Short mmCIF file of C-alpha atoms in Angstrom, two decimals:
data_model
loop_
_atom_site.label_atom_id
_atom_site.label_comp_id
_atom_site.label_asym_id
_atom_site.label_seq_id
_atom_site.Cartn_x
_atom_site.Cartn_y
_atom_site.Cartn_z
CA MET A 14 -38.16 9.36 11.73
CA SER A 15 -35.25 11.20 10.09
CA GLN A 16 -34.23 12.77 13.42
CA ILE A 17 -34.23 9.36 15.11
CA SER A 18 -32.10 7.96 12.28
CA ASP A 19 -29.64 10.84 12.61
CA LEU A 20 -29.43 10.34 16.38
CA LEU A 21 -28.71 6.63 15.94
CA PHE A 22 -26.03 7.51 13.41
CA GLU A 23 -24.33 9.96 15.79
CA SER A 24 -24.49 7.39 18.60
CA ARG A 25 -22.80 4.80 16.39
CA VAL A 26 -20.04 7.24 15.44
CA VAL A 27 -19.41 8.00 19.13
CA ALA A 28 -19.28 4.28 20.04
CA GLU A 29 -16.86 3.50 17.21
CA SER A 30 -14.66 6.46 18.12
CA VAL A 31 -14.38 5.38 21.77
CA ALA A 32 -13.57 1.80 20.75
CA ASP A 33 -10.90 2.98 18.33
CA TYR A 34 -9.28 5.22 20.92
CA LEU A 35 -9.15 2.52 23.58
CA ALA A 36 -7.73 0.01 21.09
CA GLY A 37 -4.77 2.26 20.29
CA GLY A 38 -3.71 4.95 17.88
CA ARG A 39 -5.79 5.04 14.75
CA LEU A 40 -6.22 7.53 11.94
CA ARG A 41 -8.66 7.28 9.06
CA LEU A 42 -7.17 8.95 6.00
CA GLY A 43 -9.46 9.73 3.08
CA VAL A 44 -7.86 9.82 -0.37
CA THR A 45 -9.93 11.27 -3.17
CA GLY A 46 -9.74 13.29 -6.33
CA LEU A 47 -11.57 13.59 -9.60
CA SER A 48 -11.06 11.04 -12.34
CA ARG A 49 -7.45 10.47 -13.46
CA SER A 50 -5.98 12.63 -10.70
CA GLY A 51 -3.73 9.79 -9.51
CA LYS A 52 -5.45 8.40 -6.39
CA THR A 53 -4.44 4.80 -7.00
CA VAL A 54 -0.83 5.73 -7.75
CA PHE A 55 -0.65 7.96 -4.67
CA ILE A 56 -1.86 5.24 -2.29
CA THR A 57 0.38 2.59 -3.87
CA ALA A 58 3.45 4.82 -3.60
CA LEU A 59 2.59 5.89 -0.05
CA VAL A 60 2.24 2.31 1.18
CA HIS A 61 5.31 1.20 -0.78
CA HIS A 62 7.49 3.86 0.85
CA LEU A 63 6.19 3.15 4.33
CA THR A 64 6.63 -0.61 4.09
CA ARG A 65 9.85 -0.71 2.00
CA ALA A 66 11.81 2.28 3.24
CA LEU A 67 12.94 0.36 6.33
CA ALA A 68 13.86 -2.86 4.53
CA GLY A 69 17.45 -3.82 3.78
CA ASP A 70 19.61 -1.49 1.71
CA ALA A 71 16.51 0.43 0.61
CA ALA A 72 16.77 2.41 3.84
CA LYS A 73 20.18 3.70 2.77
CA LYS A 74 19.00 4.84 -0.63
CA THR A 75 15.59 6.26 0.14
CA HIS A 76 15.33 9.85 1.28
CA LEU A 77 12.21 11.19 2.95
CA PRO A 78 13.81 14.19 4.64
CA VAL A 79 10.61 16.13 5.32
CA PHE A 80 8.88 13.12 6.91
CA ARG A 81 10.51 13.67 10.28
CA ALA A 82 9.66 10.41 12.03
CA PHE A 83 11.49 8.54 9.26
CA ALA A 84 14.34 11.05 8.95
CA GLU A 85 14.91 10.84 12.72
CA GLY A 86 14.96 7.04 12.64
CA ARG A 87 11.98 6.69 14.97
CA ILE A 88 9.86 4.34 12.83
CA ALA A 89 10.72 0.84 14.01
CA ALA A 90 8.43 -1.17 11.74
CA ALA A 91 5.74 -0.73 9.10
CA HIS A 92 3.52 -3.45 7.73
CA LEU A 93 0.09 -4.16 6.27
CA ASP A 94 -2.59 -5.43 8.64
CA PRO A 95 -6.14 -6.68 8.05
CA GLN A 96 -8.49 -3.78 7.49
CA PRO A 97 -11.20 -3.14 10.09
CA ASP A 98 -14.17 -2.91 7.71
CA TYR A 99 -14.81 -6.39 6.36
CA GLY A 100 -17.65 -5.21 4.14
CA VAL A 101 -15.41 -2.85 2.12
CA PRO A 102 -13.21 -4.16 -0.73
CA ARG A 103 -9.50 -4.22 0.03
CA PHE A 104 -7.33 -1.79 -1.93
CA ALA A 105 -5.43 -4.00 -4.38
CA TYR A 106 -1.99 -2.75 -3.36
CA GLU A 107 0.01 -5.73 -4.62
CA GLU A 108 -1.75 -5.70 -8.00
CA HIS A 109 -1.22 -1.97 -8.48
CA LEU A 110 2.44 -2.17 -7.46
CA ALA A 111 2.97 -4.95 -10.00
CA ALA A 112 1.43 -2.77 -12.71
CA LEU A 113 3.82 0.08 -11.90
CA THR A 114 6.96 -2.03 -11.64
CA GLY A 115 6.39 -4.97 -14.00
CA ALA A 116 8.12 -5.58 -17.31
CA ASP A 117 5.31 -3.85 -19.24
CA ARG A 118 5.06 -1.10 -16.62
CA HIS A 119 1.83 0.85 -16.88
CA TRP A 120 -0.38 3.02 -14.71
CA PRO A 121 -2.96 1.01 -12.73
CA GLN A 122 -6.70 1.26 -13.30
CA SER A 123 -8.32 4.32 -11.79
CA THR A 124 -10.60 4.25 -8.76
CA LYS A 125 -14.16 3.18 -9.55
CA ARG A 126 -15.36 2.14 -6.10
CA ILE A 127 -14.53 2.59 -2.45
CA SER A 128 -11.70 0.48 -1.03
CA GLU A 129 -9.61 0.37 2.14
CA LEU A 130 -6.17 -0.64 3.38
CA ARG A 131 -4.55 -0.55 6.82
CA VAL A 132 -0.88 0.29 7.32
CA SER A 133 0.44 -0.13 10.87
CA LEU A 134 3.44 1.89 12.01
CA GLU A 135 5.39 1.08 15.15
CA TYR A 136 7.44 4.03 16.30
CA ARG A 137 9.36 5.50 19.20
CA ALA A 138 7.52 8.50 20.61
CA LYS A 139 9.61 11.60 21.28
CA GLY A 140 7.74 12.62 24.38
CA TRP A 141 5.03 11.54 26.82
CA SER A 142 2.55 8.98 25.48
CA LEU A 143 -0.68 7.94 27.22
CA ARG A 144 -0.39 4.36 26.00
CA ARG A 145 3.24 4.10 27.06
CA SER A 146 2.51 5.59 30.50
CA LEU A 147 -0.19 2.95 30.98
CA GLY A 148 2.25 0.19 30.04
CA GLN A 149 0.25 -0.87 26.99
CA GLY A 150 3.22 -1.87 24.83
CA PRO A 151 4.95 -0.20 21.91
CA THR A 152 3.52 2.94 20.43
CA ARG A 153 1.60 2.17 17.26
CA LEU A 154 -0.41 4.09 14.71
CA ASP A 155 -2.84 2.28 12.46
CA ILE A 156 -3.51 4.30 9.32
CA ASP A 157 -6.73 3.20 7.62
CA ILE A 158 -6.57 4.51 4.07
CA VAL A 159 -10.01 4.98 2.52
CA ASP A 160 -9.91 5.38 -1.25
CA TYR A 161 -13.02 6.71 -2.96
CA PRO A 162 -13.85 8.51 -6.23
CA GLY A 163 -13.94 12.28 -6.03
CA GLU A 164 -17.13 12.24 -8.07
CA TRP A 165 -18.86 10.74 -5.02
CA LEU A 166 -17.62 13.64 -2.91
CA LEU A 167 -19.26 16.14 -5.25
CA ASP A 168 -22.56 14.33 -4.66
CA LEU A 169 -22.68 15.22 -0.96
CA PRO A 170 -23.98 18.78 -1.50
CA LEU A 171 -27.01 17.19 -3.22
CA LEU A 172 -28.25 16.15 0.23
CA GLU A 173 -29.15 19.80 0.85
CA LYS A 174 -30.71 20.42 -2.58
CA SER A 175 -34.21 19.77 -3.85
CA TYR A 176 -34.79 18.29 -7.28
CA ALA A 177 -35.96 21.66 -8.59
CA GLN A 178 -32.84 23.46 -7.29
CA TRP A 179 -30.47 20.81 -8.66
CA SER A 180 -32.24 20.84 -12.02
CA ARG A 181 -32.07 24.61 -12.29
CA GLU A 182 -28.36 24.75 -11.40
CA THR A 183 -27.48 21.89 -13.76
CA LEU A 184 -29.36 23.37 -16.70
CA GLU A 185 -27.83 26.79 -16.11
CA ALA A 186 -24.31 25.31 -15.93
CA ALA A 187 -24.90 23.46 -19.22
CA GLY A 188 -25.57 26.75 -20.94
CA VAL A 189 -22.14 28.32 -20.37
CA ALA A 190 -19.58 28.46 -23.18
CA ALA A 191 -17.53 25.49 -21.99
CA ARG A 192 -20.55 23.15 -21.98
CA ALA A 193 -23.14 24.44 -24.44
CA MET A 194 -21.78 22.57 -27.46
CA ILE A 195 -21.53 19.16 -25.78
CA ALA A 196 -24.85 19.61 -23.96
CA SER A 197 -26.87 20.59 -27.04
CA GLU A 198 -28.48 17.17 -27.73
CA TRP A 199 -29.49 16.60 -24.14
CA ARG A 200 -30.77 20.17 -23.71
CA GLY A 201 -32.81 19.76 -26.88
CA LEU A 202 -34.52 16.65 -25.51
CA THR A 203 -35.12 18.38 -22.19
CA ALA A 204 -36.73 21.38 -23.87
CA GLN A 205 -39.20 19.05 -25.62
CA ALA A 206 -40.09 17.13 -22.46
CA ASP A 207 -43.49 17.83 -20.90
CA VAL A 208 -42.96 17.54 -17.14
CA LYS A 209 -46.72 17.14 -16.57
CA ALA A 210 -47.20 14.42 -19.20
CA ARG A 211 -47.80 10.85 -18.02
CA TYR A 212 -44.55 9.10 -17.18
CA GLN A 213 -43.14 6.73 -19.82
CA GLU A 214 -40.08 4.60 -19.04
CA GLU A 215 -38.75 5.00 -22.58
CA THR A 216 -38.78 8.78 -22.22
CA ALA A 217 -36.96 8.58 -18.88
CA LYS A 218 -34.30 6.31 -20.40
CA LYS A 219 -33.69 8.64 -23.35
CA LEU A 220 -33.33 11.68 -21.11
CA ALA A 221 -31.06 9.86 -18.64
CA GLN A 222 -28.86 8.46 -21.44
CA ALA A 223 -28.50 11.85 -23.14
CA PHE A 224 -27.66 13.44 -19.78
CA THR A 225 -25.05 10.74 -19.07
CA ASP A 226 -23.50 11.16 -22.53
CA TYR A 227 -23.15 14.88 -21.82
CA LEU A 228 -21.43 14.21 -18.48
CA ARG A 229 -19.00 11.76 -20.10
CA ALA A 230 -18.11 14.16 -22.90
CA ALA A 231 -17.53 16.96 -20.38
CA ARG A 232 -15.13 14.76 -18.40
CA SER A 233 -13.09 13.68 -21.46
CA ASP A 234 -9.51 14.86 -21.99
CA ARG A 235 -10.68 17.27 -24.66
CA PHE A 236 -12.77 19.33 -22.23
CA ALA A 237 -11.53 18.18 -18.78
CA LEU A 238 -14.47 19.67 -16.89
CA SER A 239 -14.81 18.80 -13.21
CA ALA A 240 -18.13 19.80 -11.62
CA LEU A 241 -20.28 16.92 -12.91
CA PRO A 242 -22.66 15.47 -10.30
CA PRO A 243 -24.31 13.00 -9.91
CA GLY A 244 -21.06 11.06 -9.73
CA ARG A 245 -22.54 7.55 -10.04
CA PHE A 246 -23.78 8.37 -13.54
CA LEU A 247 -20.12 8.18 -14.58
CA MET A 248 -19.34 5.19 -12.33
CA PRO A 249 -22.60 3.21 -12.10
CA GLY A 250 -21.20 -0.17 -11.03
CA ASP A 251 -23.97 -2.58 -10.08
CA LEU A 252 -26.50 0.29 -10.12
CA GLU A 253 -26.35 0.56 -13.90
CA GLY A 254 -29.83 0.47 -15.38
CA SER A 255 -31.53 0.92 -12.01
CA PRO A 256 -34.26 3.57 -11.53
CA ALA A 257 -31.93 5.34 -9.08
CA LEU A 258 -29.69 6.18 -12.07
CA THR A 259 -32.46 6.71 -14.63
CA PHE A 260 -33.35 10.35 -14.12
CA ALA A 261 -32.29 13.73 -15.46
CA PRO A 262 -32.85 17.42 -14.72
CA LEU A 263 -36.09 18.99 -15.94
CA SER A 264 -37.44 22.53 -15.95
CA VAL A 265 -39.60 22.41 -12.82
CA GLU A 266 -40.37 25.12 -10.29
CA GLU A 267 -39.73 24.83 -6.57
CA GLY A 268 -42.87 23.53 -4.92
CA GLU A 269 -44.62 22.96 -8.24
CA ASP A 270 -47.63 20.64 -7.91
CA LEU A 271 -46.85 17.93 -10.45
CA PRO A 272 -49.56 15.40 -11.36
CA TYR A 273 -49.37 11.92 -9.90
CA ARG A 274 -47.41 9.56 -12.20
CA SER A 275 -46.21 12.46 -14.32
CA LEU A 276 -42.70 12.56 -15.82
CA GLY A 277 -41.63 15.38 -13.53
CA ARG A 278 -42.97 13.68 -10.38
CA GLU A 279 -41.23 10.38 -11.23
CA MET A 280 -37.91 12.11 -12.00
CA GLU A 281 -38.13 13.88 -8.64
CA ARG A 282 -38.82 10.59 -6.84
CA ARG A 283 -35.82 8.95 -8.49
CA TYR A 284 -33.58 11.89 -7.59
CA GLU A 285 -34.67 11.60 -3.96
CA ALA A 286 -34.06 7.83 -4.11
CA TYR A 287 -30.54 8.48 -5.40
CA LYS A 288 -29.84 10.71 -2.41
CA ALA A 289 -31.38 8.29 0.09
CA GLN A 290 -29.99 5.01 -1.28
CA VAL A 291 -26.65 6.08 -2.76
CA VAL A 292 -25.38 9.39 -1.39
CA LYS A 293 -26.49 9.24 2.24
CA PRO A 294 -25.16 5.70 2.93
CA PHE A 295 -21.74 6.74 1.59
CA PHE A 296 -21.74 9.76 3.90
CA ARG A 297 -22.80 7.83 6.97
CA ASP A 298 -20.79 4.65 6.50
CA HIS A 299 -17.53 6.11 5.26
CA PHE A 300 -17.11 9.84 4.79
CA ALA A 301 -18.32 11.02 8.19
CA ARG A 302 -15.74 8.78 9.91
CA LEU A 303 -12.64 10.34 8.32
CA ASP A 304 -10.00 12.19 10.34
CA ARG A 305 -7.72 13.52 7.60
CA GLN A 306 -8.21 14.05 3.90
CA ILE A 307 -6.09 14.54 0.79
CA VAL A 308 -7.75 15.82 -2.38
CA LEU A 309 -5.68 15.10 -5.50
CA VAL A 310 -6.09 17.52 -8.40
CA ASP A 311 -5.00 17.10 -12.01
CA ALA A 312 -4.56 20.81 -12.64
CA LEU A 313 -2.42 20.14 -15.71
CA ALA A 314 -5.36 18.51 -17.53
CA ALA A 315 -7.42 21.64 -16.96
CA LEU A 316 -4.53 23.83 -18.14
CA ASN A 317 -4.29 21.67 -21.26
CA SER A 318 -7.95 22.35 -22.05
CA GLY A 319 -7.96 26.08 -21.42
CA PRO A 320 -9.35 28.82 -19.15
CA GLU A 321 -12.94 27.52 -19.07
CA ALA A 322 -11.77 24.16 -17.76
CA VAL A 323 -9.70 25.96 -15.12
CA ARG A 324 -12.73 27.96 -14.02
CA ASP A 325 -14.80 24.79 -13.81
CA LEU A 326 -12.11 23.14 -11.70
CA GLU A 327 -12.21 26.10 -9.32
CA THR A 328 -15.98 25.67 -8.98
CA ALA A 329 -15.59 21.97 -8.25
CA LEU A 330 -12.88 22.51 -5.63
CA THR A 331 -14.98 25.14 -3.90
CA GLY A 332 -17.84 22.66 -3.77
CA VAL A 333 -15.58 19.97 -2.31
CA LEU A 334 -15.12 21.85 0.96
CA THR A 335 -18.85 22.14 1.56
CA ALA A 336 -18.90 18.39 2.08
CA PHE A 337 -16.27 18.10 4.81
CA ARG A 338 -17.07 17.78 8.49
CA THR A 339 -14.21 20.07 9.34
CA GLY A 340 -13.09 21.36 12.70
CA ARG A 341 -10.04 21.56 14.92
CA ALA A 342 -9.37 18.23 16.63
CA SER A 343 -9.18 18.02 20.41
CA LEU A 344 -8.90 15.11 22.81
CA PHE A 345 -12.69 15.16 23.21
CA SER A 346 -13.39 15.22 19.46
CA THR A 347 -10.75 12.54 18.83
CA ILE A 348 -12.53 10.20 21.24
CA PHE A 349 -16.16 11.10 20.77
CA ARG A 350 -16.73 12.65 17.37
CA PRO A 351 -14.03 12.58 14.71
CA LYS A 352 -13.82 15.54 12.39
CA ILE A 353 -11.58 16.20 9.45
CA ASP A 354 -9.09 18.62 10.95
CA ARG A 355 -6.46 18.52 8.18
CA ILE A 356 -7.07 18.73 4.45
CA LEU A 357 -4.32 18.62 1.86
CA PHE A 358 -4.91 19.75 -1.71
CA ALA A 359 -2.27 18.24 -3.98
CA ALA A 360 -1.58 19.14 -7.60
CA THR A 361 -0.39 15.86 -9.08
CA LYS A 362 1.97 15.06 -11.96
CA ALA A 363 4.52 17.69 -10.96
CA ASP A 364 7.09 15.53 -12.76
CA HIS A 365 5.56 16.73 -16.05
CA LEU A 366 7.17 20.10 -15.32
CA HIS A 367 10.71 21.26 -14.65
CA HIS A 368 11.33 21.88 -10.95
CA THR A 369 11.41 25.63 -11.60
CA SER A 370 7.64 25.46 -12.17
CA HIS A 371 6.73 23.32 -9.16
CA ASP A 372 6.17 26.30 -6.88
CA ARG A 373 4.14 27.95 -9.64
CA LEU A 374 1.93 24.89 -9.89
CA GLU A 375 1.37 25.12 -6.14
CA ALA A 376 0.53 28.80 -6.48
CA ILE A 377 -2.04 28.04 -9.20
CA LEU A 378 -3.73 25.39 -7.04
CA ARG A 379 -3.69 27.70 -4.02
CA HIS A 380 -5.39 30.36 -6.12
CA LEU A 381 -8.00 27.85 -7.34
CA THR A 382 -8.77 26.75 -3.78
CA ALA A 383 -8.61 30.18 -2.12
CA ARG A 384 -12.35 30.41 -1.45
CA ALA A 385 -12.55 26.82 -0.26
CA ILE A 386 -9.54 27.24 2.03
CA ALA A 387 -10.93 30.41 3.60
CA ARG A 388 -14.17 28.58 4.39
CA ALA A 389 -12.44 25.57 5.96
CA GLU A 390 -9.90 27.57 7.94
CA GLY A 391 -12.75 29.62 9.37
CA VAL A 392 -13.99 26.57 11.29
CA GLY A 393 -10.57 25.45 12.46
CA ALA A 394 -9.32 22.99 9.87
CA LYS A 395 -5.65 23.16 8.90
CA ILE A 396 -5.14 23.35 5.14
CA ASP A 397 -2.07 22.99 2.95
CA VAL A 398 -1.46 22.97 -0.79
CA ILE A 399 1.41 21.20 -2.54
CA ALA A 400 2.57 20.08 -5.96
CA LEU A 401 3.76 16.48 -5.99
CA ALA A 402 4.40 13.38 -8.03
CA ALA A 403 3.75 10.23 -6.01
CA VAL A 404 5.72 8.34 -8.65
CA ARG A 405 8.20 10.38 -10.64
CA ALA A 406 8.12 9.29 -14.29
CA THR A 407 10.71 11.77 -15.61
CA ARG A 408 14.14 13.14 -14.83
CA GLU A 409 15.60 16.55 -15.61
CA ALA A 410 18.35 17.42 -18.06
CA MET A 411 19.90 20.36 -19.85
CA VAL A 412 19.59 20.03 -23.61
CA ARG A 413 21.21 22.07 -26.36
CA HIS A 414 18.72 23.41 -28.89
CA GLU A 415 19.72 25.80 -31.66
CA GLY A 416 22.82 26.76 -29.72
CA GLU A 417 20.91 27.43 -26.51
CA SER A 418 20.82 25.38 -23.27
CA LEU A 419 17.25 24.57 -22.26
CA SER A 420 15.81 22.92 -19.17
CA ALA A 421 14.06 19.72 -20.24
CA ILE A 422 12.38 16.70 -18.71
CA VAL A 423 13.23 13.24 -20.03
CA GLY A 424 10.89 10.28 -19.91
CA THR A 425 9.04 7.69 -21.98
CA PRO A 426 5.83 9.16 -23.36
CA VAL A 427 2.83 6.83 -23.53
CA ALA A 428 2.28 5.31 -26.98
CA GLY A 429 0.26 7.65 -29.17
CA GLU A 430 1.28 10.87 -27.42
CA ARG A 431 2.42 13.48 -29.87
CA ILE A 432 4.11 16.84 -30.21
CA GLY A 433 3.47 18.39 -33.62
CA ASP A 434 4.14 15.72 -36.21
CA GLU A 435 6.11 13.49 -33.83
CA ILE A 436 4.15 10.52 -32.47
CA PHE A 437 5.74 8.51 -29.65
CA ASP A 438 5.76 4.70 -29.68
CA GLY A 439 5.77 4.10 -25.92
CA GLU A 440 9.30 2.65 -25.99
CA ALA A 441 11.70 5.46 -26.85
CA GLU A 442 12.57 8.21 -24.41
CA GLY A 443 12.00 11.81 -25.34
CA ALA A 444 13.39 15.11 -24.10
CA ILE A 445 10.46 17.48 -23.65
CA PHE A 446 10.53 21.22 -23.11
CA PRO A 447 7.37 21.71 -21.03
CA GLY A 448 7.72 25.47 -20.82
CA GLU A 449 7.05 27.51 -17.70
CA LEU A 450 3.81 28.12 -15.91
CA PRO A 451 2.92 31.79 -15.42
CA ALA A 452 4.41 33.51 -12.41
CA ASP A 453 1.03 35.14 -11.74
CA PRO A 454 -1.54 32.36 -11.19
CA ARG A 455 -4.36 34.67 -12.28
CA ASN A 456 -3.09 34.38 -15.84
CA VAL A 457 -4.48 30.83 -16.18
CA PHE A 458 -7.98 32.37 -16.22
CA ARG A 459 -7.30 34.64 -19.16
CA GLY A 460 -9.20 34.01 -22.36
CA GLU A 461 -12.75 32.90 -22.98
CA ALA A 462 -12.69 30.10 -25.54
CA LEU A 463 -12.09 26.53 -24.46
CA ALA A 464 -8.99 25.08 -26.14
CA VAL A 465 -10.16 22.15 -28.24
CA SER A 466 -7.05 21.34 -30.26
CA GLU A 467 -3.33 21.03 -29.71
CA GLU A 468 -2.69 24.13 -31.77
CA GLU A 469 -5.06 26.26 -29.65
CA ALA A 470 -3.73 25.10 -26.28
CA GLU A 471 -1.38 27.45 -24.48
CA PHE A 472 0.02 24.55 -22.46
CA ARG A 473 0.66 20.99 -23.63
CA PHE A 474 1.60 18.30 -21.13
CA LEU A 475 2.26 14.75 -22.28
CA LYS A 476 1.49 11.49 -20.50
CA PHE A 477 4.51 9.39 -19.53
CA ARG A 478 4.92 5.72 -18.68
CA PRO A 479 6.05 4.82 -15.13
CA PRO A 480 9.84 4.75 -14.59
CA VAL A 481 11.83 1.53 -14.90
CA ALA A 482 11.85 -0.10 -11.47
CA ALA A 483 15.20 -0.16 -9.67
CA LEU A 484 16.42 -3.08 -7.57
CA GLY A 485 18.55 -2.90 -4.45
CA ARG A 486 21.73 -4.91 -3.86
CA GLU A 487 19.73 -7.66 -2.21
CA GLY A 488 17.42 -7.92 -5.23
CA SER A 489 14.41 -6.29 -3.58
CA LEU A 490 12.44 -3.50 -5.18
CA SER A 491 13.75 -0.07 -4.26
CA PRO A 492 11.23 2.62 -3.28
CA LEU A 493 9.91 4.46 -6.32
CA PRO A 494 11.16 7.98 -7.08
CA HIS A 495 8.84 10.78 -6.07
CA ILE A 496 8.49 14.54 -5.71
CA ARG A 497 7.38 15.89 -2.31
CA LEU A 498 5.60 12.73 -1.21
CA ASP A 499 7.43 13.02 2.12
CA ARG A 500 5.95 16.49 2.63
CA ALA A 501 2.46 15.03 2.13
CA MET A 502 3.21 12.31 4.70
CA GLU A 503 4.40 14.84 7.25
CA PHE A 504 1.31 17.00 6.90
CA LEU A 505 -1.20 14.15 6.88
CA PHE A 506 0.06 12.10 9.82
CA GLY A 507 3.50 13.30 10.94
CA ASP A 508 2.01 15.00 14.01
CA ARG A 509 0.58 11.65 15.14
CA LEU A 510 4.08 10.14 15.29
CA THR A 511 5.62 12.56 17.81
#
């Protein structure tokens, strides 16, 4: 039955791919990243630049030099169109833009569910075009942006794991230095659980709640850990309280014969239901149809928390690549079976650093993703790594301090942020000396203890409010400032605009 289901799935993917190709240029761009990595801000800024950069005097003031189709003046129009998947929520672009640019400017709510938005670009092709040669009108590229939580991506490897294997790996991970303290209550309950005892719903709820509390604590700013599947435990939505989210790892052996209606047998059934009813539909309906992918990474949060958090981020990023259907695109694969042939890893919030550290941030992310990149490149996918700020919240300045000129960043820290005894009110600007990242990226792994206080942290990066929105001469909103967003555009879809 499973083989028949898989065959039907592949047939549907082929049919959709042929229909998309005949209808015109289309690219499905996946945007993901772990919590608070800036997915919503990235998509909002990307769409804002594409749709506003050509309007009025904004075109004279906006510079996207690395995005060649724009720099060469070949994009004739850009606009939002109805999305193709009517059963998927629309990405709330207008609402998020208003949050960034309104009078009380603030960062929009983070991604908690899948959403989609279509941006259509009309452009002048540089060379031969199949559609133009067939007289099918102006050359157009529809970019379907699919926004989904990175936590869901980390669930995909579960499809290949049994309950016993997942339980063993999860319990082992909870015993390392970075997790042992926050996992102690849950591990204590697990140690007392009798996997062969008759199943009781109250016991299952207590174990699942303790496990969820551990996952939430691990994800908090204090610890900033990354490898935390199952992802829906942190973003339950309408599944909250359902049996599919009421399970937890237990100490069971592979192939162990557990009694009927025992705690261990029921936990295993619920784990398998989670894979079948939550993880697999996401893979089939959305993930497997992507062409390009950007993975946003908040490396600065891990650096804030210390070497253990950095190591955990490396583990998570390595796991990310196991989920991708990667492979070099060809005409045949474009028509008949899409594969993700370009993946961009992006270290966000580069504006929290002076530009002299931007390349170092890239080097750190490249080091963290080295194993993942080697695996993906081995099957033909093109990979790049950048440091960017989709919306630049700071500017740079030279500041005199104790008779010395120092490179600083200037912005409005979020209310409650602090440096030493100074607490910011969210209104006044501050000049911050962020320091320099190490020239050797291997240095971020040095040390064993997880930094749990401001005094212990080697790095300290503040959170800033969005910049004050600028208006053009005609009163329209000017494109938001950014760092290297144009480079991301060029890598992700610039080749499709030639």
